[in-house]
Amino acid sequence: MHRTPRPRLRGPAAALAAVALLGGVLTTGATAQAAPRVEGQLTDLVNPFIGTQNEGNTYPGASVPFGMVQLSPDTGHNTGYDYAENHIRGFSAVHLSGVGCGLGGDLPTLPTTGDITQTDYAKYAAEFSHDDEKASPGYYKVGLKTGIDAELTASGRTGVQRYTFPATDKANVLLNAGQSLHRTLSSKVEILDNRTVRTAITGSGFCQDTKAYTVYTITRFDRPFTTSGTWNGDTVTEGSKVSSAAGERNGAWLRFDTGNDRTVEATTALSYVDAKGAALNLRAEGGRSFDRVERAAQRSWEDRLDDVKAQGGSDELRRTFYSSLYRSFLAPNIGSDVDGRYTGWDQKTHHVKGFTYYQNWSLWDTYRTQAQLLSLLAPRESRDMAISVLRIDAESGWLPKWGYGTVETNIMTGDPVTPFLTNAYQQGLLKGYEEEAYRALKKNADGVPPTDSAPVGREANVQYLKDGFAPYIKDRPHAKPGDSDFDHGASATLEYALSDAMLGEMARDLGHDADAKRYEDRAQNYRKIFDPSTGFFRARDASGAFTGPADPAQSEGFHEGTSWQYQWLVPQDLPGMVGLIGGKDAANQRLDSFFAYDKLLADPAKTAREVWVNGPYAYYNADKYNPQNEPDLIAPYTYLSTGQPWKTTDVVHAALTLFTDAPTGMTGNDDLGTMSAWMVLSSIGVFPVQPGTDTWGLSTPAFERVDLTLDRRYYPHGSFTVKAPGTSDADRYIQSASIDGAAQSRTYLTTEDIRSARSLAFTVGSAPSAWGTSPADAPPALG
């Protein structure tokens, strides 16, 4: 999901653990390049600064895989950190990788020296230089120009900071409870004793105001402070122990004497339940030195990255690949406390039973790539994530669309939760929950949430079920905060139809044949918005008339895209879509135009950067592929269905050049790992061409060999290898393929193929071949 930011209104690891602090730190200068790789340590290949400039909106700070805490610097950009800025306002505890609007940034903490004279973090922000900045998975360090060094690391539910001050009796740590990246509605700070500070922060807003949520924190210092106080608004009060504010600046300051001991360490624990939960999380995960926590964080990342071993490729490709893999594991995030309690979307406290509760659901984005990557590489966590989504339905009455913390934001449109959950089902992650999931999905697909509930669900479902399309109604008042399907009726129709197809597959598998037939029929509703006079999809108004400009590059009613980009979003029935266009020859001509294929062959990288890409938020008025946004992420794989699979490789490899080892090396917002997962899967050569099913399309890998270590509970062999000896820019065309030595002419695999086989091998050459060109080789239509 790419939202225009406001104010736009829019084994080896264990052996290397002892040297992790030295060898595992990424060194960055003005270009934020990765440090030279230490053989066997994959974390050294990760550059957390990729995507921190030009609206990639990633963060460089410290976290562990799927951790509740993401401790990272905020520089003034509305989503946190911008590499182009040179002042840090604080190191806050909550961030999401690649969101497009202000979200999180709770409890920015900053070390200072001298008297406390400012309470606005925009004014007391500390200057820094990238020459004094380092980051690696689970670790961040910066030298502030105030003479203070700040280091960050994290565990699952805590963030740990270490500050090295100059010798002074006025070394301060500022805990800002009243300012964040979103709108803070209220805050309370309490200094409990001479080492401990507690806060409760209630916030609202993600691209707009939404229902409020509260995060509780407790911070414990490794030594007593000499004095302390609070601030409220502009007033600083020494000796004050408690301060509360409603939307005003509010915080606590702690002072240390660093004349003899110059370091101060602090551990902050979070809870989305209550102060007790934060204290329990601190007790369970706190009490360790900074160095011990940092080494554990590095090991957790090394173990995660070590499940994917890529051989071959350039040094930059390896760095961008492992950096993308790293970002793919940053979310969703743990939402339950160590005692198993979590706050449900009914705002009541619940207990987990046999699973970890997760939160933060950018479903419009992640259902296309990241959900599938996690189902492959992190199936246990993926199962818990799917169960967590089912708990949202059970506790709040409806499935989510874009959930943050304990609330629904209703950001983006369509029905993304359906392919997210049907993917979990098709990958075998919902055993024991199949019927519960199906009931929730059926309710969502056949109805609309009640007016007194937060979710909008399939907002245009009444009209869609009656007429077969969601109408595009300009300037219709929004009944609930967030985006409206009526503002994007054409794309909502395509998204609904896609979801109907995926639910029909699940219904058929579970024996609900009447439902399956109904959903399969509805999956053809994409045809209802096809305008034969233009040969493209087009929005229809409430009366059924086509509306908006006839030019498909100027089309209205499509969310963050045009008809040119959305025309390929029919993965359930590409043969049918190709038939509407006029057959394979016409479809290939249109695809070639869409990708500027002739220019691409002459200069792939230049075409990607100068023809496809027109700015991070340039969604509209375009007739070309937009690799910076979600609507056409699957589009390069359409050639698998038009008899020209070699062109998929050409387009994919051109798009991969957009991922670089630099702060600008992200293509658009990362959207909680969506773009990163696209890069990982496309580099491996196995991509989910029908999101919500178990179908994986094939293209030439970017590496000569990739060994995947898989969970034996889901993949009996425990591994799967993709091989393409000799693959290169020159030799990138598949000549033949085999699975465990048996010829494979199909341009796709199923998850069962991955489970039952040990390897997929490609023979590559310098020119296209006849491999995969037969109609029988294409991914099949559903239903």
Coordinates of N, CA, C and O in Angstrom, one line a residue, residues 109-112 114 116 165 170-176 190-197 219 221 223-231 240-241 251-257 264 266:
T109 N 12.8 8.8 22.6 CA 13.8 9.0 23.7 C 15.1 9.6 23.1 O 15.6 9.1 22.2
L110 N 15.6 10.6 23.8 CA 16.8 11.3 23.3 C 17.7 11.6 24.5 O 17.3 12.2 25.5
P111 N 19.0 11.3 24.3 CA 20.0 11.8 25.3 C 20.4 13.2 25.0 O 20.7 13.6 23.9
T112 N 20.6 14.0 26.0 CA 21.0 15.4 25.9 C 22.0 15.7 27.1 O 22.1 14.9 28.0
G114 N 23.1 19.3 29.6 CA 22.8 20.6 30.0 C 21.4 20.8 30.6 O 20.7 19.8 31.0
I116 N 17.3 21.6 30.8 CA 16.2 21.2 29.9 C 15.4 22.5 29.7 O 14.8 23.1 30.5
F165 N 27.9 9.3 27.2 CA 27.9 10.7 27.4 C 29.4 11.3 27.6 O 30.3 10.5 28.0
K170 N 25.3 16.8 34.1 CA 24.0 17.1 33.5 C 23.8 16.3 32.3 O 23.5 16.8 31.2
A171 N 23.9 15.0 32.4 CA 23.6 14.0 31.3 C 22.1 13.7 31.5 O 21.7 13.1 32.5
N172 N 21.3 13.9 30.4 CA 19.9 13.8 30.5 C 19.4 12.7 29.5 O 20.0 12.5 28.5
V173 N 18.3 12.1 29.9 CA 17.5 11.2 29.0 C 16.1 11.7 29.0 O 15.5 11.8 30.0
L174 N 15.6 12.1 27.8 CA 14.3 12.7 27.6 C 13.3 11.6 27.1 O 13.6 11.0 26.1
L175 N 12.3 11.3 27.9 CA 11.2 10.4 27.4 C 10.0 11.1 27.1 O 9.3 11.7 27.9
N176 N 9.7 11.2 25.8 CA 8.7 12.1 25.2 C 7.4 11.3 25.0 O 7.3 10.5 24.1
E190 N 4.8 8.5 34.6 CA 5.0 8.3 36.0 C 6.4 7.9 36.3 O 6.9 6.9 35.7
I191 N 7.1 8.7 37.1 CA 8.4 8.3 37.6 C 8.2 7.5 38.9 O 7.9 8.0 39.9
L192 N 8.4 6.1 38.8 CA 8.1 5.2 39.8 C 9.1 5.2 40.9 O 8.8 5.1 42.1
D193 N 10.4 5.3 40.6 CA 11.5 5.3 41.5 C 12.7 5.9 40.8 O 12.6 6.4 39.7
N194 N 13.9 5.8 41.4 CA 15.0 6.5 40.8 C 15.7 5.7 39.6 O 16.8 6.1 39.2
R195 N 15.0 4.7 39.1 CA 15.4 4.0 37.9 C 14.3 3.7 36.9 O 14.6 3.2 35.8
T196 N 13.1 4.0 37.2 CA 12.0 3.4 36.5 C 11.0 4.5 36.1 O 10.5 5.3 37.0
V197 N 10.5 4.5 34.8 CA 9.5 5.4 34.3 C 8.5 4.6 33.6 O 8.8 3.7 32.8
T219 N 10.2 1.8 31.4 CA 11.6 1.9 31.1 C 12.4 1.8 32.4 O 12.1 2.5 33.3
F221 N 16.3 1.8 34.0 CA 17.7 2.2 33.8 C 18.6 1.3 34.6 O 18.2 0.7 35.6
R223 N 21.2 2.2 36.2 CA 21.7 2.8 37.4 C 20.8 4.0 37.8 O 20.0 4.5 37.0
P224 N 20.8 4.4 39.0 CA 19.9 5.5 39.5 C 20.2 6.8 38.8 O 21.4 7.1 38.5
F225 N 19.2 7.6 38.6 CA 19.4 9.0 38.1 C 19.5 9.9 39.4 O 19.0 9.6 40.4
T226 N 20.2 11.0 39.2 CA 20.5 11.9 40.3 C 19.3 12.8 40.6 O 19.1 13.2 41.8
T227 N 18.6 13.2 39.6 CA 17.4 14.0 39.7 C 16.5 13.7 38.5 O 16.9 13.1 37.6
S228 N 15.3 14.2 38.6 CA 14.4 14.0 37.5 C 13.3 15.0 37.5 O 13.2 15.8 38.5
G229 N 12.4 14.9 36.5 CA 11.3 15.8 36.5 C 10.4 15.5 35.3 O 10.6 14.5 34.6
T230 N 9.4 16.3 35.1 CA 8.5 16.1 34.0 C 8.3 17.4 33.2 O 8.7 18.5 33.7
W231 N 7.7 17.4 32.0 CA 7.2 18.6 31.4 C 5.8 18.4 30.9 O 5.4 17.3 30.6
S240 N 8.9 16.8 39.8 CA 7.6 16.2 39.5 C 7.7 14.7 39.2 O 8.6 14.3 38.4
K241 N 6.8 13.9 39.7 CA 6.8 12.5 39.4 C 5.7 12.0 38.4 O 5.8 10.9 37.9
G251 N 6.1 14.7 29.0 CA 7.2 13.8 29.1 C 7.9 13.8 30.4 O 7.5 14.6 31.3
A252 N 8.9 13.0 30.5 CA 9.8 12.9 31.7 C 11.2 13.1 31.3 O 11.6 12.6 30.2
W253 N 12.0 13.6 32.2 CA 13.5 13.7 32.0 C 14.2 13.2 33.2 O 13.8 13.4 34.4
L254 N 15.3 12.5 32.9 CA 16.1 11.9 34.0 C 17.5 12.3 33.8 O 18.0 12.4 32.7
R255 N 18.2 12.7 35.0 CA 19.5 13.2 34.9 C 20.5 12.3 35.6 O 20.2 11.7 36.7
F256 N 21.7 12.2 35.0 CA 22.8 11.3 35.5 C 24.1 12.1 35.6 O 24.3 13.0 34.8
D257 N 24.9 11.7 36.5 CA 26.3 12.2 36.6 C 27.2 11.2 35.9 O 27.3 10.1 36.3
V264 N 25.1 5.0 30.1 CA 23.8 4.8 30.7 C 23.0 3.8 29.8 O 22.9 4.1 28.6
A266 N 19.3 1.7 29.2 CA 17.9 1.7 29.5 C 17.2 0.6 28.7 O 17.4 0.5 27.5

